[in-house]
Amino acid sequence: MAKTVKTEAEIFKEEFKKKVRDEAKMLYRKTLEEVSDRHKFVAVAYAVKDIVIDQWIATQKAYEKTDAKTVYYLSMEFLMGRALGNMIINLSSRNEIKEAIEELGLDLNVIEDQEPDAALGNGGLGRLAACFLDSLSTLGYPAYGCGIRYKYGMFQQKIEDGYQKEIPEDWLRHVNPLEIKREEYACEVKFGGFVRVEHRDGRNYFIQDGYQAVRAIPYDMPIVGYGNNVVNTLRIWDAEPIVHFNLDEFDKGAYMAAVEQENLAKTITEVLYPNDNHYAGKELRLKQQYFFISASLQIAIKKYLTKHDDLSKLPEKVVFQMNDTHPTLTVAELMRLLMDEYLLEWDEAWAITSKCCAYTNHTIMSEALEKWPIELFSRLLPRCYQIIEEINRRFIIDIENKYPGDHRKIEKMAIIYDGQVKMANLAICAGFSVNGVAKLHTEILEKQELRDFYEMFPEKFNNKTNGITQRRFLLHGNPLLAEWVTGKVGDDWITDLPKIQGIEVYADDKKAQAEFANIKYQNKVRLAKYIKEHNGIDVDPRSIFDVQVKRLHEYKRQLLNILHVMYLYNQIKEHPDMDFYPRTFIFGAKAAAGYKIAKLTIKLINSVADVINNDASINGKIKVVFIENYRVSNAEIIFAAADVSEQISTASKEASGTGNMKFMLNGALTLGTMDGANVEIVEEVGIDNAFIFGLSSDEVINYENNGGYDPMQIFNEDMDIRKVLMQLINGFYSPDDPERFRDIYNSLLNTQSTDKADRYFILKDFRSYAEAQKRVEEAYKDQEGWVKKAMLNVAHVGKFTSDRTIQEYVDDIWHLEKVKVDM
Ligand code: 26W
């Protein structure tokens, strides 16, 4: 017999295939060939998890041995998307795993498609948290993501008759093979009741009585670093009742209390609030916040105490990063635990807390600011409230000492004021670091929104421009382009994105341009197929794919985009022979369930689509597509296929944006305002390789502060705009109900209510936007010129990797050491 010696890779593949077959057998009592696609996914996922677990254990051992400092990234949201495909590409054995799956006769794409998205987040803030975890593992830094295991994540969006319908997203209805329940780390979280003070042994003891409690149970998900054996943990908490109530209970009071406690546990982790950039002030939301913060901190301190006994050195080993103000209870809960559970004095506890907590601001939208009524806060969290009162009392003394007699400073900066607890003020007062998420955003925080705080604590403020992981959004989402880049410059870019600049030398190379253009075309075909399958609309992959995908919000101005489409359509109808390059306008967006005008905007987009897509007279020059249920998994397909990236927020309103970076990475050109990270994108790629328009943030802020903008004047003077606006109220797009879009019309011109007309300067920016769109068309007609610009965008995307962002957090805020994990 020839050839008996097997290579290591062959042995690995044999073992892997056996594991997959065994899983199918054990779980479903069937052969792999007999089970459904979903069960195939489960079998493969368990086999992959088996590989991951060894690295996970090794990583945690290495952390223990080196006693490395750990960051706890505290976030109400982690928008992870699907895990399996990402895990496979990050594992060193990715090629063997892919081959083994193929040899089993399985199609990896079909398998991956079986996994529901883990949609435990709304939009930018949640996805950023997910990218950060990927980078932390890839860079080898010890980290936990701490959050909530919502039973229902971000709702599934269905479009019915052009309207958004929200369907509960029951992502856990089947087993989740990629998590582990950790009962051994369960702990108790207490709500309500009252605080009793006992004086013993010369000190006060604060005891919470008459409370309701729930058991917090963590589920761990592995976060695999790229090719380095490092596996960090995303720890998300579920709530369970402490005691199941006893039906024999005859004491009615105790029975009712038990039922209430059981209900509390059931409701706490039931559902993610689907609001983005809008604070609703719901009691349950505050419960969620305290629930996961208390549990995460209890475990973090216990873990520290397994190796250390001096809590005053906690800041040397632990840092808590608060993802916006949602986890700001960290400050009060850490104080409470240190004082009430570990018996430290106030000053000792404060010294620790103020060295452990750091805060990131993600928005300047005033309606997003979290402020809790004292009544609600003190009833739900009586001890934390006492502590915050004391923090506030001391802080006001500091303010008075620094600015004697300046009451305005107290009004602005006090933590408790006007009957409300202001979470941002608490985070800034107690945190040692306050950062914005793009240069412009941080500047606006320092000069406008948080000016008084910046003046008082300039040393706390810093910028950390956001980033994205190229592993998911290029390597996984766009395999054709990823392979092409690797073919040109090697694969270093996967962990060192600036290396991608090596492709710049091909920008003028005809052959490379043709290859690049062909890859974009293939990706457009892939998206066209998706659109055909999901929307039943035919789109032409040779048309310009002009894409706006992001949460629906007035400040993001999807309305500007669709009004411009209406305008173009009018132009084509009026001048049928005008020069026009075919364009496909693609939208994807979820609106918060209670956000009326946002939902009406979705209906408008779909109504415009209906009319235009069915008008044979324009020969398909314009197509409008609204992609249902935009989420991480279809985002990967959409970014890869885009020519134009719409980043058209009112200047000053978008803190950073991260979709803008994902488009750039995939060779789309930015059509945008000078807002958020767009400013830095232009800085990197050059103004000639982007299409910039609109008011500057200074101009917007100036109008907001001093007035002087009158949209009615534009309506009266610009007949094209007037015509478009009239079409909102004359039934052109809603013949069955001409009044349907009246609220949108009013929001722009507003003669009706007390709201400001056109708060987001849509009419003001309209002409400048239309003109920029014209430039897009001209540029696209020059195919070679366009491909070159697209290549230059990819070449200059290096700065926008989340690896860079995380390294900056480490250098300036967290001060972690890299850990090596050998297998
Ligand atoms: C309390 C309701 C609520 C919910 C979510 C308020 C605010 C939020 C988030 C902070 C909104 C958000 O996701 N902000 C986005 O954060 C991204 C990551 O930094 C930025 O890129 C986006 O510009 C910003 O809108």
PDB file of N, CA and C in Angstrom, residues 520-551:
ATOM      1  N   LYS A 520     -16.442  44.610  -8.378  1.00  0.00           N
ATOM      2  CA  LYS A 520     -17.605  45.422  -7.978  1.00  0.00           C
ATOM      3  C   LYS A 520     -18.847  44.944  -8.723  1.00  0.00           C
ATOM      4  N   TYR A 521     -18.658  44.659  -9.992  1.00  0.00           N
ATOM      5  CA  TYR A 521     -19.804  44.198 -10.792  1.00  0.00           C
ATOM      6  C   TYR A 521     -20.361  42.881 -10.245  1.00  0.00           C
ATOM      7  N   GLN A 522     -19.468  41.948  -9.943  1.00  0.00           N
ATOM      8  CA  GLN A 522     -19.916  40.660  -9.389  1.00  0.00           C
ATOM      9  C   GLN A 522     -20.693  40.876  -8.087  1.00  0.00           C
ATOM     10  N   ASN A 523     -20.206  41.777  -7.277  1.00  0.00           N
ATOM     11  CA  ASN A 523     -20.894  42.046  -6.011  1.00  0.00           C
ATOM     12  C   ASN A 523     -22.249  42.707  -6.234  1.00  0.00           C
ATOM     13  N   LYS A 524     -22.339  43.505  -7.304  1.00  0.00           N
ATOM     14  CA  LYS A 524     -23.631  44.120  -7.629  1.00  0.00           C
ATOM     15  C   LYS A 524     -24.612  43.053  -8.133  1.00  0.00           C
ATOM     16  N   VAL A 525     -24.070  42.094  -8.866  1.00  0.00           N
ATOM     17  CA  VAL A 525     -24.931  40.984  -9.311  1.00  0.00           C
ATOM     18  C   VAL A 525     -25.457  40.210  -8.098  1.00  0.00           C
ATOM     19  N   ARG A 526     -24.567  39.992  -7.123  1.00  0.00           N
ATOM     20  CA  ARG A 526     -24.977  39.271  -5.900  1.00  0.00           C
ATOM     21  C   ARG A 526     -26.088  40.036  -5.176  1.00  0.00           C
ATOM     22  N   LEU A 527     -25.950  41.354  -5.083  1.00  0.00           N
ATOM     23  CA  LEU A 527     -26.990  42.141  -4.416  1.00  0.00           C
ATOM     24  C   LEU A 527     -28.275  42.176  -5.247  1.00  0.00           C
ATOM     25  N   ALA A 528     -28.108  42.289  -6.566  1.00  0.00           N
ATOM     26  CA  ALA A 528     -29.294  42.300  -7.440  1.00  0.00           C
ATOM     27  C   ALA A 528     -30.098  41.018  -7.255  1.00  0.00           C
ATOM     28  N   LYS A 529     -29.388  39.926  -7.091  1.00  0.00           N
ATOM     29  CA  LYS A 529     -30.052  38.638  -6.874  1.00  0.00           C
ATOM     30  C   LYS A 529     -30.804  38.653  -5.538  1.00  0.00           C
ATOM     31  N   TYR A 530     -30.147  39.183  -4.528  1.00  0.00           N
ATOM     32  CA  TYR A 530     -30.788  39.296  -3.210  1.00  0.00           C
ATOM     33  C   TYR A 530     -32.054  40.148  -3.310  1.00  0.00           C
ATOM     34  N   ILE A 531     -31.959  41.263  -4.043  1.00  0.00           N
ATOM     35  CA  ILE A 531     -33.109  42.167  -4.185  1.00  0.00           C
ATOM     36  C   ILE A 531     -34.239  41.480  -4.947  1.00  0.00           C
ATOM     37  N   LYS A 532     -33.877  40.736  -5.970  1.00  0.00           N
ATOM     38  CA  LYS A 532     -34.894  40.011  -6.735  1.00  0.00           C
ATOM     39  C   LYS A 532     -35.604  38.998  -5.832  1.00  0.00           C
ATOM     40  N   GLU A 533     -34.800  38.272  -5.041  1.00  0.00           N
ATOM     41  CA  GLU A 533     -35.384  37.259  -4.157  1.00  0.00           C
ATOM     42  C   GLU A 533     -36.245  37.866  -3.059  1.00  0.00           C
ATOM     43  N   HIS A 534     -35.796  39.002  -2.516  1.00  0.00           N
ATOM     44  CA  HIS A 534     -36.477  39.561  -1.344  1.00  0.00           C
ATOM     45  C   HIS A 534     -37.503  40.635  -1.683  1.00  0.00           C
ATOM     46  N   ASN A 535     -37.311  41.361  -2.781  1.00  0.00           N
ATOM     47  CA  ASN A 535     -38.239  42.437  -3.121  1.00  0.00           C
ATOM     48  C   ASN A 535     -39.009  42.182  -4.406  1.00  0.00           C
ATOM     49  N   GLY A 536     -38.550  41.197  -5.160  1.00  0.00           N
ATOM     50  CA  GLY A 536     -39.187  40.938  -6.445  1.00  0.00           C
ATOM     51  C   GLY A 536     -38.935  42.038  -7.466  1.00  0.00           C
ATOM     52  N   ILE A 537     -37.932  42.884  -7.203  1.00  0.00           N
ATOM     53  CA  ILE A 537     -37.641  43.971  -8.142  1.00  0.00           C
ATOM     54  C   ILE A 537     -36.382  43.619  -8.947  1.00  0.00           C
ATOM     55  N   ASP A 538     -36.468  43.875 -10.269  1.00  0.00           N
ATOM     56  CA  ASP A 538     -35.283  43.700 -11.106  1.00  0.00           C
ATOM     57  C   ASP A 538     -34.470  44.976 -11.086  1.00  0.00           C
ATOM     58  N   VAL A 539     -33.207  44.867 -10.741  1.00  0.00           N
ATOM     59  CA  VAL A 539     -32.341  46.036 -10.872  1.00  0.00           C
ATOM     60  C   VAL A 539     -31.166  45.682 -11.767  1.00  0.00           C
ATOM     61  N   ASP A 540     -30.653  46.707 -12.428  1.00  0.00           N
ATOM     62  CA  ASP A 540     -29.598  46.495 -13.410  1.00  0.00           C
ATOM     63  C   ASP A 540     -28.241  46.718 -12.763  1.00  0.00           C
ATOM     64  N   PRO A 541     -27.423  45.678 -12.667  1.00  0.00           N
ATOM     65  CA  PRO A 541     -26.115  45.846 -12.027  1.00  0.00           C
ATOM     66  C   PRO A 541     -25.199  46.822 -12.761  1.00  0.00           C
ATOM     67  N   ARG A 542     -25.583  47.238 -13.959  1.00  0.00           N
ATOM     68  CA  ARG A 542     -24.750  48.246 -14.642  1.00  0.00           C
ATOM     69  C   ARG A 542     -25.151  49.673 -14.252  1.00  0.00           C
ATOM     70  N   SER A 543     -26.280  49.826 -13.580  1.00  0.00           N
ATOM     71  CA  SER A 543     -26.663  51.155 -13.104  1.00  0.00           C
ATOM     72  C   SER A 543     -25.809  51.526 -11.892  1.00  0.00           C
ATOM     73  N   ILE A 544     -25.828  52.812 -11.547  1.00  0.00           N
ATOM     74  CA  ILE A 544     -25.092  53.247 -10.350  1.00  0.00           C
ATOM     75  C   ILE A 544     -25.861  52.784  -9.120  1.00  0.00           C
ATOM     76  N   PHE A 545     -25.193  52.044  -8.239  1.00  0.00           N
ATOM     77  CA  PHE A 545     -25.837  51.636  -6.983  1.00  0.00           C
ATOM     78  C   PHE A 545     -25.552  52.715  -5.924  1.00  0.00           C
ATOM     79  N   ASP A 546     -26.607  53.441  -5.615  1.00  0.00           N
ATOM     80  CA  ASP A 546     -26.505  54.600  -4.724  1.00  0.00           C
ATOM     81  C   ASP A 546     -27.222  54.211  -3.429  1.00  0.00           C
ATOM     82  N   VAL A 547     -26.469  54.089  -2.342  1.00  0.00           N
ATOM     83  CA  VAL A 547     -27.000  53.379  -1.170  1.00  0.00           C
ATOM     84  C   VAL A 547     -27.014  54.231   0.098  1.00  0.00           C
ATOM     85  N   GLN A 548     -28.138  54.213   0.781  1.00  0.00           N
ATOM     86  CA  GLN A 548     -28.218  54.791   2.125  1.00  0.00           C
ATOM     87  C   GLN A 548     -28.795  53.740   3.069  1.00  0.00           C
ATOM     88  N   VAL A 549     -27.949  53.152   3.882  1.00  0.00           N
ATOM     89  CA  VAL A 549     -28.410  52.173   4.873  1.00  0.00           C
ATOM     90  C   VAL A 549     -27.940  52.605   6.250  1.00  0.00           C
ATOM     91  N   LYS A 550     -28.874  52.732   7.173  1.00  0.00           N
ATOM     92  CA  LYS A 550     -28.598  53.174   8.539  1.00  0.00           C
ATOM     93  C   LYS A 550     -29.944  53.307   9.235  1.00  0.00           C
ATOM     94  N   ARG A 551     -29.948  53.539  10.555  1.00  0.00           N
ATOM     95  CA  ARG A 551     -31.219  53.760  11.223  1.00  0.00           C
ATOM     96  C   ARG A 551     -31.952  54.930  10.592  1.00  0.00           C
TER      97      ARG A 551
END
